[in-house]
mmCIF file of N, CA and C in Angstrom:
data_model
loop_
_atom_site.group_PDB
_atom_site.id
_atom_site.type_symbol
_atom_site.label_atom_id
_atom_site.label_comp_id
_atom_site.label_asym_id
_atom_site.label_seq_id
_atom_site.Cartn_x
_atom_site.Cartn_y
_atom_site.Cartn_z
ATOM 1 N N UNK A 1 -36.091 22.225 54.100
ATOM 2 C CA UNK A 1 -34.862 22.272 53.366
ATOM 3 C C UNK A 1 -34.060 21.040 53.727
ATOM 4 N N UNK A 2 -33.590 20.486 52.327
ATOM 5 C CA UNK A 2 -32.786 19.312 52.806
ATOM 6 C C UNK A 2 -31.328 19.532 53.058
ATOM 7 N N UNK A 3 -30.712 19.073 54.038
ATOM 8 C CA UNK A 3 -29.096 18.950 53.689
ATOM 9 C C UNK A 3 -28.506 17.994 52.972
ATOM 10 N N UNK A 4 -27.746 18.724 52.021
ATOM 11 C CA UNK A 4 -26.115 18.444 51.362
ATOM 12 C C UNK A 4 -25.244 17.279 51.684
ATOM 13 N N UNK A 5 -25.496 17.218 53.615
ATOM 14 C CA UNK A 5 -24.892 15.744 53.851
ATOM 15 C C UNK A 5 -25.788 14.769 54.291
ATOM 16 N N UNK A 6 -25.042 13.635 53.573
ATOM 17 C CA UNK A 6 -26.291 11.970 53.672
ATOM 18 C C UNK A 6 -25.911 12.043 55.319
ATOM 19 N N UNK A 7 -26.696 10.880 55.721
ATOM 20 C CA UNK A 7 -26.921 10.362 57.108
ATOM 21 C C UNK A 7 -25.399 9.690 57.445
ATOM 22 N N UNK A 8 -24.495 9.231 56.754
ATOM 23 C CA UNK A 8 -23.270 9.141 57.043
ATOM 24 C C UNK A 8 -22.259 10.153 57.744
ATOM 25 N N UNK A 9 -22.635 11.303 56.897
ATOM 26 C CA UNK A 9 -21.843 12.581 57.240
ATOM 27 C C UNK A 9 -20.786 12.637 56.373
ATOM 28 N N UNK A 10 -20.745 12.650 55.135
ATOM 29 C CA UNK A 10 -20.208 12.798 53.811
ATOM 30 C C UNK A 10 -20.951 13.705 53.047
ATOM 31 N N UNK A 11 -20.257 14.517 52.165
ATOM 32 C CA UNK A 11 -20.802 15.156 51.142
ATOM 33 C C UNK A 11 -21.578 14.226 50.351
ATOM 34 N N UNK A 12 -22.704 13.974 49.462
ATOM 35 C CA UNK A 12 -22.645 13.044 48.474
ATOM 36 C C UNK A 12 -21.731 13.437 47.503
ATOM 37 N N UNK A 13 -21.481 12.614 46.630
ATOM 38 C CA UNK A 13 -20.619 12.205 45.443
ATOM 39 C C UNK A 13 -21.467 13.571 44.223
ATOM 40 N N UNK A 14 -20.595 14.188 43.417
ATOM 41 C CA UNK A 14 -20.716 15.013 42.186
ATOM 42 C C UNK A 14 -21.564 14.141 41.463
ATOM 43 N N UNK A 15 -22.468 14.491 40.728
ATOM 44 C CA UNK A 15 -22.894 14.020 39.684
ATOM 45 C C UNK A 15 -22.030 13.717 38.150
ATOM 46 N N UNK A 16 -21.190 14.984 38.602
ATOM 47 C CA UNK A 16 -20.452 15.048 37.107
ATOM 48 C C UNK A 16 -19.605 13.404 37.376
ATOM 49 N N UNK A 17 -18.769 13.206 38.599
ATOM 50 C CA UNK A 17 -18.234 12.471 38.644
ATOM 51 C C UNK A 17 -18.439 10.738 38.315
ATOM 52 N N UNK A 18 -19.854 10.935 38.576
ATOM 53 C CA UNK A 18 -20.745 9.549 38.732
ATOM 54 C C UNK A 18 -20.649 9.058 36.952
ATOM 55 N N UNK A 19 -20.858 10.178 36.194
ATOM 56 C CA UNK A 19 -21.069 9.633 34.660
ATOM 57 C C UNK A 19 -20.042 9.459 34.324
ATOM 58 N N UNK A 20 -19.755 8.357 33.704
ATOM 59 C CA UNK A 20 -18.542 7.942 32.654
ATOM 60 C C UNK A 20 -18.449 8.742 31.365
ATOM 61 N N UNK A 21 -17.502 8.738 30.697
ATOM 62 C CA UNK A 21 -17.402 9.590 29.423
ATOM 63 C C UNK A 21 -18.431 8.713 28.451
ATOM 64 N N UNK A 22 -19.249 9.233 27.750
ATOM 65 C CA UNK A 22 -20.108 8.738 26.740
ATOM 66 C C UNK A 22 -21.431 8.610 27.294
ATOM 67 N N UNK A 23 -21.730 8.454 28.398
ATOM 68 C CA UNK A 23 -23.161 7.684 29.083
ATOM 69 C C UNK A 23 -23.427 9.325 29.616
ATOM 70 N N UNK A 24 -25.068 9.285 28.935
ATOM 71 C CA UNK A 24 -25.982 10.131 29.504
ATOM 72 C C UNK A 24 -25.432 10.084 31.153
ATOM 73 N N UNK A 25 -25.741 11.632 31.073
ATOM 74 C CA UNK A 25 -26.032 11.906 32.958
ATOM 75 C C UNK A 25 -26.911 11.480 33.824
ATOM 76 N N UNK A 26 -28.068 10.920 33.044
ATOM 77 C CA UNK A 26 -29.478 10.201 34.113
ATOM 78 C C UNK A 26 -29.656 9.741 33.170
ATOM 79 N N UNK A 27 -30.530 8.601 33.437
ATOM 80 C CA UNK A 27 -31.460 7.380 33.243
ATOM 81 C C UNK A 27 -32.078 8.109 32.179
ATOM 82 N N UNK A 28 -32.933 9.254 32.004
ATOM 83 C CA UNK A 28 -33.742 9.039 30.847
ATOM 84 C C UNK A 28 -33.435 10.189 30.373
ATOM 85 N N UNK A 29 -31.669 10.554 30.179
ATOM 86 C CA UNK A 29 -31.730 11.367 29.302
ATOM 87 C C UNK A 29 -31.385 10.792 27.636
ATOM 88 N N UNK A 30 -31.753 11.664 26.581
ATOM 89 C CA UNK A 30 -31.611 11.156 25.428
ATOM 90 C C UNK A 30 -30.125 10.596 24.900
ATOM 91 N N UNK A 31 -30.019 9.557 24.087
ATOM 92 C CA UNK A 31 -29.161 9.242 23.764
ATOM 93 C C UNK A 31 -29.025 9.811 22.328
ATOM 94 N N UNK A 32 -27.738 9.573 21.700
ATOM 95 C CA UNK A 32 -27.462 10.204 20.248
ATOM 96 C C UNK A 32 -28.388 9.309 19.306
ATOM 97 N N UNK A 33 -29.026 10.050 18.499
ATOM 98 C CA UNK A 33 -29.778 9.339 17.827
ATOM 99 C C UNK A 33 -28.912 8.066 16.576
ATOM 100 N N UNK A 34 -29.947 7.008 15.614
ATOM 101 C CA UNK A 34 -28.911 6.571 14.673
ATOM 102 C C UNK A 34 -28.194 7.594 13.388
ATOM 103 N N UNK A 35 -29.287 8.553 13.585
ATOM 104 C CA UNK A 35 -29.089 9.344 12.299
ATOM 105 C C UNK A 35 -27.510 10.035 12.514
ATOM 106 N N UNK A 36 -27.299 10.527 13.811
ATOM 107 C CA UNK A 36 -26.382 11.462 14.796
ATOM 108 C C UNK A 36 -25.614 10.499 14.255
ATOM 109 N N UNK A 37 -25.302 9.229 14.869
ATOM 110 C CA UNK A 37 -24.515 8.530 14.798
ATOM 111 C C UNK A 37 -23.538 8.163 13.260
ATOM 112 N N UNK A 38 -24.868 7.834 12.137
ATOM 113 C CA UNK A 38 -24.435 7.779 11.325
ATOM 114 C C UNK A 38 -23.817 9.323 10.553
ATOM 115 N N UNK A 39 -23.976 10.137 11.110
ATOM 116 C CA UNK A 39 -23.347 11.225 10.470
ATOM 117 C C UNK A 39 -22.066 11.541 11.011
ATOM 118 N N UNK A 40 -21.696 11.124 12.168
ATOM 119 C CA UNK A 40 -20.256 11.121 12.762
ATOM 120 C C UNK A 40 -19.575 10.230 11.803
ATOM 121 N N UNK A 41 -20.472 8.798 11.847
ATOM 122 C CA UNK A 41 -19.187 7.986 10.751
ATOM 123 C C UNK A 41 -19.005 8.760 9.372
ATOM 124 N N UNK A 42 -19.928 8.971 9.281
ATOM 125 C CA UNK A 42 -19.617 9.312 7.734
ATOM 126 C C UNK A 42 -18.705 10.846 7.647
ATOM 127 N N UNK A 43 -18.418 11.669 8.228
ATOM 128 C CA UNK A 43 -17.324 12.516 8.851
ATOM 129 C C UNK A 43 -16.066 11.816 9.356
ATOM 130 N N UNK A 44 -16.330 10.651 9.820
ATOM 131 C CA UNK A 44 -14.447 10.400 10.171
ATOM 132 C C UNK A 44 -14.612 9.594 8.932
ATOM 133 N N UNK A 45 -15.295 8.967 8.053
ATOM 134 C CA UNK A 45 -14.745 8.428 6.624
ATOM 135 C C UNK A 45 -14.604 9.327 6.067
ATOM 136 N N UNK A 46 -15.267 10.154 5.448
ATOM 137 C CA UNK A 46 -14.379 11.723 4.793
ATOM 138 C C UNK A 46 -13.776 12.104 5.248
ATOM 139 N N UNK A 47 -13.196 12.210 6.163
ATOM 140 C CA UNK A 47 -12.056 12.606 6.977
ATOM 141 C C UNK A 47 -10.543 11.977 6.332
ATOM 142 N N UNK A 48 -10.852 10.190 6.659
ATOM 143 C CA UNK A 48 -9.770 9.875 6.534
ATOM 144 C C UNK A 48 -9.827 9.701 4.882
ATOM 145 N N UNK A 49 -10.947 9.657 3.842
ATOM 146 C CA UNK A 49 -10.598 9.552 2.502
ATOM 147 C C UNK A 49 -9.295 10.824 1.876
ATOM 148 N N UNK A 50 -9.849 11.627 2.547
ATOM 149 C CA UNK A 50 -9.183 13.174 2.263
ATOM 150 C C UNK A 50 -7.603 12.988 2.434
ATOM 151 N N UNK A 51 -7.188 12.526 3.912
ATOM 152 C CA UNK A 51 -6.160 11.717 4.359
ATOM 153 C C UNK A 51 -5.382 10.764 3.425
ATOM 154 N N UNK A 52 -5.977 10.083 2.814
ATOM 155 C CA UNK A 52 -5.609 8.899 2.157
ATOM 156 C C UNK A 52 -5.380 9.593 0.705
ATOM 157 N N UNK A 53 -6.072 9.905 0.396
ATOM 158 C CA UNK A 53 -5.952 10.930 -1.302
ATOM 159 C C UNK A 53 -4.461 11.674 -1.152
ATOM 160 N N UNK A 54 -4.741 12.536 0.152
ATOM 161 C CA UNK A 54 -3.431 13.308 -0.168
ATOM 162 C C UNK A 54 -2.179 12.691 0.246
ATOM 163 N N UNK A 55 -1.955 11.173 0.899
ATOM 164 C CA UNK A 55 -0.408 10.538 0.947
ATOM 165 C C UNK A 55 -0.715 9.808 -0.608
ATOM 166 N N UNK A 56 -1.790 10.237 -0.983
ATOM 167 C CA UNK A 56 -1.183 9.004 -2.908
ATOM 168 C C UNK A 56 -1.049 10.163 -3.585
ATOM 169 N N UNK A 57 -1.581 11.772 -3.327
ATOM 170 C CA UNK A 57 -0.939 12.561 -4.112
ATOM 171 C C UNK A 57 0.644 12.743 -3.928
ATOM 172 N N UNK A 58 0.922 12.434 -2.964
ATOM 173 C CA UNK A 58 2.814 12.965 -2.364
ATOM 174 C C UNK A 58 3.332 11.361 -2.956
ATOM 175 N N UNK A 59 2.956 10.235 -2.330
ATOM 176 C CA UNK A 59 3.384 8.670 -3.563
ATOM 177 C C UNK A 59 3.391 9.523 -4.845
ATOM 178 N N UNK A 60 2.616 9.957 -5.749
ATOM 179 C CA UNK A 60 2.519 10.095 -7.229
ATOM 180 C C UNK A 60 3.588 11.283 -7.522
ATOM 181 N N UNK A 61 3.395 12.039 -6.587
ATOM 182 C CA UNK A 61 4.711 13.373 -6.736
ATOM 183 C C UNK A 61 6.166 12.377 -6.764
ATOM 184 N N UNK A 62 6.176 11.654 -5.624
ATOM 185 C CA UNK A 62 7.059 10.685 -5.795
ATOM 186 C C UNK A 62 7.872 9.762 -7.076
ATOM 187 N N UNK A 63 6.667 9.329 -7.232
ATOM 188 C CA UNK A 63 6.889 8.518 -8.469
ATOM 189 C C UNK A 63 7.535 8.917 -9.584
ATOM 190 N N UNK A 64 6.531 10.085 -9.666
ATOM 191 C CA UNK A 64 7.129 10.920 -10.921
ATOM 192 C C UNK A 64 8.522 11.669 -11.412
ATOM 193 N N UNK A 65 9.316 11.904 -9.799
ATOM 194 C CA UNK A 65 10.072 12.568 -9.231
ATOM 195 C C UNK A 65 11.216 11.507 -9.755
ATOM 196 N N UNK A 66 11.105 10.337 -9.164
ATOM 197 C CA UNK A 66 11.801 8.915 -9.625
ATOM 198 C C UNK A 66 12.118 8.608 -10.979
ATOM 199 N N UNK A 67 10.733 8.383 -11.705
ATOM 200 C CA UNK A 67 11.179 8.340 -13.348
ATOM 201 C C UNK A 67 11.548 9.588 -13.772
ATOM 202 N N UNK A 68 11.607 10.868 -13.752
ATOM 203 C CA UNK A 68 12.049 11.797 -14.140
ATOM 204 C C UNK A 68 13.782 11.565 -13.889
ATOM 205 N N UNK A 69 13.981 11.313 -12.596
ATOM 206 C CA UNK A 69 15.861 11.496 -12.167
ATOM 207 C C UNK A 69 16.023 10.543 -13.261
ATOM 208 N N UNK A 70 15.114 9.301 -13.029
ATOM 209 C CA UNK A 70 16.192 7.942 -13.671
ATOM 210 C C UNK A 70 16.041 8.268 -15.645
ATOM 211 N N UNK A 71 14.916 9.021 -15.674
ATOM 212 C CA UNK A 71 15.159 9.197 -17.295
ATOM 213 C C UNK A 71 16.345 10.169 -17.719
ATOM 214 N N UNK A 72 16.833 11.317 -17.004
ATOM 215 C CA UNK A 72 17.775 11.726 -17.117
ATOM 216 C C UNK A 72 19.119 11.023 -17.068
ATOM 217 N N UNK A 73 19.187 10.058 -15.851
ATOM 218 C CA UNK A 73 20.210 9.065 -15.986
ATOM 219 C C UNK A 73 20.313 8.444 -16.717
ATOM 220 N N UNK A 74 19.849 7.977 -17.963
ATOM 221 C CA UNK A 74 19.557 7.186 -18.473
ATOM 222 C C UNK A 74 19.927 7.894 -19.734
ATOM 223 N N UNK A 75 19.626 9.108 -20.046
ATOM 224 C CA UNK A 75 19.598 10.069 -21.504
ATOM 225 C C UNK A 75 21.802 10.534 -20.930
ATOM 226 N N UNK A 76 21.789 10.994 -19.440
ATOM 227 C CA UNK A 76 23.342 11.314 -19.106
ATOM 228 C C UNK A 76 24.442 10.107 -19.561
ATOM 229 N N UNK A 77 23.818 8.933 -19.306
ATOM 230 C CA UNK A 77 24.668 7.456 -19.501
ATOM 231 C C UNK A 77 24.650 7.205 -20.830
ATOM 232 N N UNK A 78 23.842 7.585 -21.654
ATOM 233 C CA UNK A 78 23.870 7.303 -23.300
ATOM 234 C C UNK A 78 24.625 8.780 -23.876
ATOM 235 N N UNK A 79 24.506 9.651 -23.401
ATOM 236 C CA UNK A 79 25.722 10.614 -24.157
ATOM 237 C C UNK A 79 27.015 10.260 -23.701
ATOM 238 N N UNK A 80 27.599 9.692 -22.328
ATOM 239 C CA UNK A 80 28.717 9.554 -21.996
ATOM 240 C C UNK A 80 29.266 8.353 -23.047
ATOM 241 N N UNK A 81 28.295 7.860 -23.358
ATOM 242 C CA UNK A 81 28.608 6.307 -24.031
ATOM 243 C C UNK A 81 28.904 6.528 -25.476
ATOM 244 N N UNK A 82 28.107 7.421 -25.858
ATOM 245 C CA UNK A 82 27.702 7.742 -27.669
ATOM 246 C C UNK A 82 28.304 8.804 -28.058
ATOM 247 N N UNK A 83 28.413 9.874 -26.927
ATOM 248 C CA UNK A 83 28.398 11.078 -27.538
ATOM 249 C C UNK A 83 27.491 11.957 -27.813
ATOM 250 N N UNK A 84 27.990 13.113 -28.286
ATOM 251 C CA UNK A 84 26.608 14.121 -28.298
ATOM 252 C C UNK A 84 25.432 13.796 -29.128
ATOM 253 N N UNK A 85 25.230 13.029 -30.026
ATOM 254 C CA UNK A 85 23.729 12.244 -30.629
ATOM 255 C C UNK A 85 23.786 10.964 -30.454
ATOM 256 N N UNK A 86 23.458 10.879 -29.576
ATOM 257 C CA UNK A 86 23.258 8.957 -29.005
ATOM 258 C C UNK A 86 22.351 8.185 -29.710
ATOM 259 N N UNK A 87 21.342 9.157 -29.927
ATOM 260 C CA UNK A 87 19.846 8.576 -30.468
ATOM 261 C C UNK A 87 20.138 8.274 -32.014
ATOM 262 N N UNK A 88 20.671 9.333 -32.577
ATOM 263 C CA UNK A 88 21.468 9.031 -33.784
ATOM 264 C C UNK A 88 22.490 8.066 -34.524
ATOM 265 N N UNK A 89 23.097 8.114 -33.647
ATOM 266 C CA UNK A 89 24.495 6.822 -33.539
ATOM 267 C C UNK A 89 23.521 5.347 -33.396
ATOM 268 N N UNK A 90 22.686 5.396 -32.326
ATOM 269 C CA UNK A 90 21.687 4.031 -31.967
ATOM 270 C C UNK A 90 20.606 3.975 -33.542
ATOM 271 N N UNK A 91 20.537 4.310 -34.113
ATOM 272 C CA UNK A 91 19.440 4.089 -35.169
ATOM 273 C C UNK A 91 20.261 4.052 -36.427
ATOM 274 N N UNK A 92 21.666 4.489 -36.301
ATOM 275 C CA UNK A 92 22.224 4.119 -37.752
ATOM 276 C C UNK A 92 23.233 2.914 -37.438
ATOM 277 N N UNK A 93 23.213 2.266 -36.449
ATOM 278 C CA UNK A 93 23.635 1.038 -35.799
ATOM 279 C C UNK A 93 22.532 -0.174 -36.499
ATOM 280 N N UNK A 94 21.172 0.531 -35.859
ATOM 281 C CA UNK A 94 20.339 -0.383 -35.705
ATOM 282 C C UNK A 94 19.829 -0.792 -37.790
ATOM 283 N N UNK A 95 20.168 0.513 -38.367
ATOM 284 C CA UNK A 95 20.130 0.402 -39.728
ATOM 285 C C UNK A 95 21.156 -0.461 -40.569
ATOM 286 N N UNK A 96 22.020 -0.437 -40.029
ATOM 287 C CA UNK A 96 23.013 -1.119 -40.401
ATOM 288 C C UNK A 96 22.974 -2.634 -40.424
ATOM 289 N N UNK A 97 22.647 -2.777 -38.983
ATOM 290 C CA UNK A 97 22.424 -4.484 -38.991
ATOM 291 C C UNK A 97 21.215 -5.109 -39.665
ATOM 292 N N UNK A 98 20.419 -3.757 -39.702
ATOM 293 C CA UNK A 98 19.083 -4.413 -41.103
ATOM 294 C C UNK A 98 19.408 -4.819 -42.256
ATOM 295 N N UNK A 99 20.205 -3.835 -42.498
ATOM 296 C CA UNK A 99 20.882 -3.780 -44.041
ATOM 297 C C UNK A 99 21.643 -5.220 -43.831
ATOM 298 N N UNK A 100 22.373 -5.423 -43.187
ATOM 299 C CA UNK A 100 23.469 -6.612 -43.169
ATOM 300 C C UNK A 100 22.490 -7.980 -43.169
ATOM 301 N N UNK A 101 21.794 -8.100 -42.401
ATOM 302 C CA UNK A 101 20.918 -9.217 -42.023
ATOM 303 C C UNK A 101 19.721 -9.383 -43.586
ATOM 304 N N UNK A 102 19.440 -8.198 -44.003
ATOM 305 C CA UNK A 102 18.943 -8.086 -45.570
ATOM 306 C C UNK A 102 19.601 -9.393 -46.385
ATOM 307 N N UNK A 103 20.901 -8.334 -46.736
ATOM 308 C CA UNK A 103 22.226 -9.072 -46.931
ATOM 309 C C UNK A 103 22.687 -10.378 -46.984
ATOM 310 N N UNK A 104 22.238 -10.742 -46.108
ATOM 311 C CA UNK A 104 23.507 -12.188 -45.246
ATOM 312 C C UNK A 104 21.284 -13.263 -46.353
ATOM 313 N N UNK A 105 20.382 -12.697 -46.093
ATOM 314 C CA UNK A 105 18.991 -13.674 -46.467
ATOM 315 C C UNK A 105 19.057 -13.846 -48.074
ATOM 316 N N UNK A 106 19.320 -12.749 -48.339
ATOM 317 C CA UNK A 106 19.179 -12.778 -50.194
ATOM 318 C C UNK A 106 20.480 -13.451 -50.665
ATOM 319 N N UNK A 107 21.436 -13.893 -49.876
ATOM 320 C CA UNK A 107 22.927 -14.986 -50.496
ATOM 321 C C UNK A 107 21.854 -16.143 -50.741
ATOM 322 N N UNK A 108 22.047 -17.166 -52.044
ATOM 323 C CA UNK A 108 21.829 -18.318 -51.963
ATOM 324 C C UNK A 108 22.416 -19.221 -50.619
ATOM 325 N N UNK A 109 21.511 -20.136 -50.230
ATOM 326 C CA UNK A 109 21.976 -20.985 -49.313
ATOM 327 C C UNK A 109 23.216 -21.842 -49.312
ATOM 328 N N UNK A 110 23.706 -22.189 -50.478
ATOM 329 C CA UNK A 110 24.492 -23.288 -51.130
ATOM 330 C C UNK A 110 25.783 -21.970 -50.998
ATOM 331 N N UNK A 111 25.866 -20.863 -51.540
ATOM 332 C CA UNK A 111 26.991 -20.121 -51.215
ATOM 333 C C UNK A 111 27.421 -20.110 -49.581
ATOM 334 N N UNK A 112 26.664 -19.678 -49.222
ATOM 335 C CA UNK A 112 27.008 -19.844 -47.810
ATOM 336 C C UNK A 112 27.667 -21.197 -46.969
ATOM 337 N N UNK A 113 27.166 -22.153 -47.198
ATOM 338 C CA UNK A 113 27.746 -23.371 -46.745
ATOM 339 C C UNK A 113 29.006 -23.957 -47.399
ATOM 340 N N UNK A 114 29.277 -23.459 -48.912
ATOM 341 C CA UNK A 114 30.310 -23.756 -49.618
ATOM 342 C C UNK A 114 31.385 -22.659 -48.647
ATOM 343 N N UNK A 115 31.216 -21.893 -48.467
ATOM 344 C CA UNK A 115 32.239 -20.621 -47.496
ATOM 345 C C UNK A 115 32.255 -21.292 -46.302
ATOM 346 N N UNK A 116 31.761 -22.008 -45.742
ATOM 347 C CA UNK A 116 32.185 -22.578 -44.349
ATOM 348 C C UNK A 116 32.682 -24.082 -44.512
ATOM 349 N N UNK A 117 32.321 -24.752 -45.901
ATOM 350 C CA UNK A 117 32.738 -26.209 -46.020
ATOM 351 C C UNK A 117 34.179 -26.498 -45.901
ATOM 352 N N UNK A 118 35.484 -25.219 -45.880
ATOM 353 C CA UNK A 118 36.172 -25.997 -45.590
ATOM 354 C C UNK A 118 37.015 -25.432 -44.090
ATOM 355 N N UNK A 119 36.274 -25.108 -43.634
ATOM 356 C CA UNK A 119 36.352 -25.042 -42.187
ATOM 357 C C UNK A 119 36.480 -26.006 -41.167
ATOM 358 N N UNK A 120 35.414 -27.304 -41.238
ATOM 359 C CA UNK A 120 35.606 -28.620 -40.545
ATOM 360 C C UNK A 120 36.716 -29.291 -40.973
ATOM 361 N N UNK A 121 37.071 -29.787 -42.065
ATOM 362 C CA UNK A 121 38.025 -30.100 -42.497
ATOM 363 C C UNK A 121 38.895 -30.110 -42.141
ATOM 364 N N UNK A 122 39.876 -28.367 -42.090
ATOM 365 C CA UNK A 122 40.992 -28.149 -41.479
ATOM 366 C C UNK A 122 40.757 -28.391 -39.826
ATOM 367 N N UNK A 123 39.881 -28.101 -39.506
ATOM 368 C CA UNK A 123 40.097 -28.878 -37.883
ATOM 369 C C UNK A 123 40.574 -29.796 -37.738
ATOM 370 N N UNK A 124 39.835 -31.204 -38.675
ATOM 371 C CA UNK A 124 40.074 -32.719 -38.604
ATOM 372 C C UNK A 124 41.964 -32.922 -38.686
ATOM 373 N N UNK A 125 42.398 -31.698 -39.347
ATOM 374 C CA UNK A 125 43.874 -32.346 -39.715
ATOM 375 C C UNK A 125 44.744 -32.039 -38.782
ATOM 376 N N UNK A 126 44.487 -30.648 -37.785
ATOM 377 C CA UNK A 126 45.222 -30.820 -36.764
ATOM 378 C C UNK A 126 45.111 -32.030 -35.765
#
């Protein structure tokens, strides 16, 4: 029977203690294979894809959250402005200046400049 203490007169050292975290306990025990290996990575990449998906689902909740307030601001600032049919008031505006601009193309050219010809004129005399 052997003893427990070396020829020093020390306990020897734990085994557990001797191995570093990651390194086999002896010399020829097996290491993780590549396959092992590659299946860990590919678990912390699904891992973190899953991760990553769900902060662009909460961004997109976001987003949406954003143009929603500001389209309301935007519909609140045009009734304060217009009144209760804004959209209405804006399209018989926008009809109007069609009509006018119609208007102002179908005058002969020569009318028009005769209506402003004596405009320079009276400048010159002050």
């Amino acid at each position: 029977m052997q003893s427990s203490i070396n020829r020093d007169g020390f306990l020897p050292p734990d085994p557990d203690e001797l191995v570093a975290e990651g390194e086999p306990p002896f010399a020829d025990a097996a290491t993780a294979t590549a396959r092992e290996k590659a299946d860990h990575d590919l678990d912390l990449l699904q891992h973190e894809v899953r991760l990553l998906r769900a902060r662009i689902g909460i961004l997109r909740e976001d987003a949406e959250t954003a143009l929603r307030a500001q389209a309301n601001l935007i519909d609140a600032s045009a009734h304060v402005q217009l009144g209760n049919y804004p959209w209405a008031k804006l399209a018989l505006a926008t009809g109007a200046a069609f009509i006018a601009a119609t208007i102002v193309r179908s005058l002969p050219f020569g009318v028009l400049l005769a209506g402003f010809a004596g405009h320079p004129s009276e400048t010159r005399r002050w």
